[in-house]
mmCIF file of C-alpha atoms in Angstrom:
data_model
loop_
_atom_site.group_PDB
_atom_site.id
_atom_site.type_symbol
_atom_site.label_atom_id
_atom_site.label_comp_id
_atom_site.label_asym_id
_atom_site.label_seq_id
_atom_site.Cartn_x
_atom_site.Cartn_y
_atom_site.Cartn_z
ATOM 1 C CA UNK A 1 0.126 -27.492 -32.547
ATOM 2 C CA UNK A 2 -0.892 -30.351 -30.318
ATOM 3 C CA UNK A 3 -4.774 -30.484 -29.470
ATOM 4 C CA UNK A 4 -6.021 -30.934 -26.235
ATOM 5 C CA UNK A 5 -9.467 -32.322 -24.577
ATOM 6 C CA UNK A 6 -11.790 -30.680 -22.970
ATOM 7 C CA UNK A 7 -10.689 -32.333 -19.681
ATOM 8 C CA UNK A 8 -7.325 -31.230 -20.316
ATOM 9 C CA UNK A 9 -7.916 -27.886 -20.989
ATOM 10 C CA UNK A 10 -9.849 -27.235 -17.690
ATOM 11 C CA UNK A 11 -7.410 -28.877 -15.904
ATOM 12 C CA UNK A 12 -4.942 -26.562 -17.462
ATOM 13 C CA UNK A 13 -6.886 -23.365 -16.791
ATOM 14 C CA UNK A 14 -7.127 -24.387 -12.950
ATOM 15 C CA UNK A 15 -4.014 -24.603 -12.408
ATOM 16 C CA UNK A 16 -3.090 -21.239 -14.102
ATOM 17 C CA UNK A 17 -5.086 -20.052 -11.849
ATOM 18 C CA UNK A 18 -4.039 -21.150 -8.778
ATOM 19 C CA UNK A 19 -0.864 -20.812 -9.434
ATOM 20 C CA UNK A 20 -1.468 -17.038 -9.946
ATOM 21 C CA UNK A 21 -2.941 -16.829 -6.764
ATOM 22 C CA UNK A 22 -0.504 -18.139 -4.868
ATOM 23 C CA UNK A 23 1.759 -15.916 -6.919
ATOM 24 C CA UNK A 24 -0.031 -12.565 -5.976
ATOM 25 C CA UNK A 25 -0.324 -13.398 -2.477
ATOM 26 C CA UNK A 26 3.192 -13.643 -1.744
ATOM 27 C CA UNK A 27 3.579 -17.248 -1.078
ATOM 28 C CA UNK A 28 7.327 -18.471 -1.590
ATOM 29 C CA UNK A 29 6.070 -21.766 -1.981
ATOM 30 C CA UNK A 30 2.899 -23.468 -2.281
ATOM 31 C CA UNK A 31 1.427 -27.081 -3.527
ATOM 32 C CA UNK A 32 -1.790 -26.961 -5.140
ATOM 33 C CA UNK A 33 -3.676 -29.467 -6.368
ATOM 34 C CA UNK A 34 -6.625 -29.489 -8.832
ATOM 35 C CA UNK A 35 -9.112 -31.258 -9.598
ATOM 36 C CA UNK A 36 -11.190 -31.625 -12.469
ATOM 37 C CA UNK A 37 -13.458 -34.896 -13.490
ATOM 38 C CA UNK A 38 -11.251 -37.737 -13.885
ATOM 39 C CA UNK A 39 -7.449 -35.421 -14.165
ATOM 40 C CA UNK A 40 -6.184 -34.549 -10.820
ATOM 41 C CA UNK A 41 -3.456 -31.890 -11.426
ATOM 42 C CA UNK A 42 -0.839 -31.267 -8.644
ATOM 43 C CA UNK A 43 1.709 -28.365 -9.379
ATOM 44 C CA UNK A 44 4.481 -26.639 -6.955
ATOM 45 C CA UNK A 45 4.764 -22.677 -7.292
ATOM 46 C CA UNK A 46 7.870 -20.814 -6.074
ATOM 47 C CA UNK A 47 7.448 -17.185 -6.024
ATOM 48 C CA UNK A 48 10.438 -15.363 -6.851
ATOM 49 C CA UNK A 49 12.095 -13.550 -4.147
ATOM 50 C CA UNK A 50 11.121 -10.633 -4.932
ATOM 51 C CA UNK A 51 7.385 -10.360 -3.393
ATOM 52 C CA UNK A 52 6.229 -9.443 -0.060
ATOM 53 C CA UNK A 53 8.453 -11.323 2.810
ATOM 54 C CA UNK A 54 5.834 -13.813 4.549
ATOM 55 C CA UNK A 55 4.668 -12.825 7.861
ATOM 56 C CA UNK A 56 7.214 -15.572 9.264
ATOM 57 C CA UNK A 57 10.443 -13.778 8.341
ATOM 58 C CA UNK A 58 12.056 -11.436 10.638
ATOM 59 C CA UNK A 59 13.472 -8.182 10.560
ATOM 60 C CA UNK A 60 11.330 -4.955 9.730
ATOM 61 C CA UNK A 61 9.504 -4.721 6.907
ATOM 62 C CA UNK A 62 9.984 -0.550 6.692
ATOM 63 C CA UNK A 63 12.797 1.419 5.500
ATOM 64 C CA UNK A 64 14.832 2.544 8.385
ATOM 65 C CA UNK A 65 13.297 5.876 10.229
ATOM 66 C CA UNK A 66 16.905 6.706 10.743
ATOM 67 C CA UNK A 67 19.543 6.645 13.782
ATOM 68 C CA UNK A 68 19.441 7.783 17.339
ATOM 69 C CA UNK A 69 22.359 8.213 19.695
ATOM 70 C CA UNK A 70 21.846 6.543 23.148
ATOM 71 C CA UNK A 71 24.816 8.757 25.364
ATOM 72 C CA UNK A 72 23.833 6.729 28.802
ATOM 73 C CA UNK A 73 22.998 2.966 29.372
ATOM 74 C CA UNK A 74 19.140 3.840 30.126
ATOM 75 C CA UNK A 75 16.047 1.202 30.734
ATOM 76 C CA UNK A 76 12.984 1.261 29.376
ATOM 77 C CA UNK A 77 10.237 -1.143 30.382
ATOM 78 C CA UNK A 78 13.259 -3.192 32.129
ATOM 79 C CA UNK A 79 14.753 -3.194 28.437
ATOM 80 C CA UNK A 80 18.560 -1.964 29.065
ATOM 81 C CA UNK A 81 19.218 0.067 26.122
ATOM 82 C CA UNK A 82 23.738 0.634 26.581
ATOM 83 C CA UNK A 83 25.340 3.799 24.709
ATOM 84 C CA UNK A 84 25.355 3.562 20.996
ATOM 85 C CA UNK A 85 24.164 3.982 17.657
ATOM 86 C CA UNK A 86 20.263 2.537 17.445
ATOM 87 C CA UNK A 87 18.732 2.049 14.014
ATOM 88 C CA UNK A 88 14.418 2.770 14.445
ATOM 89 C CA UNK A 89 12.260 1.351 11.948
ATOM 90 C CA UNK A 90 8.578 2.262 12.240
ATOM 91 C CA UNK A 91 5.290 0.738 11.140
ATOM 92 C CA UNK A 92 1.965 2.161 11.359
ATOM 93 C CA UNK A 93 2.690 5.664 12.542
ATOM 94 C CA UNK A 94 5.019 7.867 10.852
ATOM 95 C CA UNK A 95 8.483 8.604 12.259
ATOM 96 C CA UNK A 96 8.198 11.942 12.984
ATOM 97 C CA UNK A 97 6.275 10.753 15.980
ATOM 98 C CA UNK A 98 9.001 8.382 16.586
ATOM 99 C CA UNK A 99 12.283 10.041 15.989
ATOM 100 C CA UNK A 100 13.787 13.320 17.143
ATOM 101 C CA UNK A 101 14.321 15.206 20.856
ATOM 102 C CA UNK A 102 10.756 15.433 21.213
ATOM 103 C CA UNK A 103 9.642 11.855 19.909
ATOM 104 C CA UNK A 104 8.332 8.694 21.487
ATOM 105 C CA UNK A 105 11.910 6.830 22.181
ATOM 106 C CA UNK A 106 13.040 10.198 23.413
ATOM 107 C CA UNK A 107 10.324 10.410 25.579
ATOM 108 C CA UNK A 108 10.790 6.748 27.209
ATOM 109 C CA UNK A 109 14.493 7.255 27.411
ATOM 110 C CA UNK A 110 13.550 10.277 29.643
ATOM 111 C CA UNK A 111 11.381 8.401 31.645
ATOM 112 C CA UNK A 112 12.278 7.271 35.261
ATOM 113 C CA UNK A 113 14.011 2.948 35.305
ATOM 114 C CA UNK A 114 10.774 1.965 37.183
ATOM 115 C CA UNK A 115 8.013 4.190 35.260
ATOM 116 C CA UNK A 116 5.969 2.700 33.075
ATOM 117 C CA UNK A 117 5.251 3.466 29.655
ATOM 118 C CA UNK A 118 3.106 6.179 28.790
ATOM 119 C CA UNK A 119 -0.727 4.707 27.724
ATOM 120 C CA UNK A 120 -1.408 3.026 25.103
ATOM 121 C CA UNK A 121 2.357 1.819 24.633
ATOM 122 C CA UNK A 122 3.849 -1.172 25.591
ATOM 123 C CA UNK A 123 6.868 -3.148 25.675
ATOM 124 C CA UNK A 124 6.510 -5.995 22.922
ATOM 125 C CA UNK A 125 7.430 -9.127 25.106
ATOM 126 C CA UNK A 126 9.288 -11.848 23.589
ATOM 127 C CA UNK A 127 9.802 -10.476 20.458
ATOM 128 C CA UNK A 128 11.765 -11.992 17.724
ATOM 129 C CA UNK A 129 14.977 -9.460 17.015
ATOM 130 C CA UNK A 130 15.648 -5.943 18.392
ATOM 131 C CA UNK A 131 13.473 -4.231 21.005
ATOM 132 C CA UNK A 132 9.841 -3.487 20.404
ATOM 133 C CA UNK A 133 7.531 -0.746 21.062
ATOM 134 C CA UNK A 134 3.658 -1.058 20.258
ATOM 135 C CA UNK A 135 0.687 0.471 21.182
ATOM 136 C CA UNK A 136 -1.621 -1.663 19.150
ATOM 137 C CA UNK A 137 -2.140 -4.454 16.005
ATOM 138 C CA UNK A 138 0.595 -3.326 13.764
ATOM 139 C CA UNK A 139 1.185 -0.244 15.161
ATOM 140 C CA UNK A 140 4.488 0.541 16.697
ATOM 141 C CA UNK A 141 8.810 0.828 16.365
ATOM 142 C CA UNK A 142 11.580 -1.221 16.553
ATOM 143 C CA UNK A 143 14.812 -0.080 17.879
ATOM 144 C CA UNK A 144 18.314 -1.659 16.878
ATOM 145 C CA UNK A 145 21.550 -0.944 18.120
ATOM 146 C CA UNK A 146 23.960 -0.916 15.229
ATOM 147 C CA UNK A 147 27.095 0.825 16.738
ATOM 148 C CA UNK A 148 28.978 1.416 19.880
#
């Protein structure tokens, strides 16, 4: 068993530790660097793949609501939304709010091409991916067609 200093083993210790924080907060990669009286320690940590996605990755971070049939090319918030198949992922409000004849993308299909959305929901402008719906901080649907 090889013996270590003092110095060594807080050196050691620091880095454990930082490297399980930037484990547990989802980091897929991170340099850290330590240092302890006269060591400097500087480690890389890879997270594996499976924690959180960072906030810079696309796509929804939800399981899919479920599908909704568009039968006529309709606009919403000058969003053109053609007949198809649409895949609706929600986050922050449940999607029974969302989803169905009576839910929210119902509702703004049904609305007039030059109304505006009901209050407090907007259109999320430049938006990375499909369509975006939002009526505040992380609150809100996507809407994806997947079919013709």
């Amino acid at each position: 068993m090889a013996s270590l200093t003092v110095q060594q083993f807080k050196s050691t210790v620091v880095v454990l530790l930082l490297s399980t924080i930037a484990i547990s907060c989802g980091s897929n990669k991170e340099v850290l660097t330590s240092t302890v009286p006269s060591t400097t320690t500087t480690v890389a940590v890879e997270s594996p793949s499976t924690t959180a996605p960072s906030s810079s990755t696309g796509g929804p971070k939800t399981p899919p609501c479920g599908t909704f049939e568009v039968v006529t090319t309709e606009l919403i918030a000058g969003q053109q939304f053609s007949p198809g198949q649409y895949q609706i992922n929600a986050f922050g409000i449940p999607c029974e709010e969302v989803m169905g004849d009576t839910g929210l993308f119902s509702q703004f299909l049904q609305l007039q091409d030059d109304e505006d959305l009901p209050e407090p929901w907007r259109f999320l402008e430049g938006a990375v991916g499909a369509p975006k719906f939002v009526s505040g901080p992380a609150v809100g649907f996507r809407v994806q067609r997947i079919s013709d």
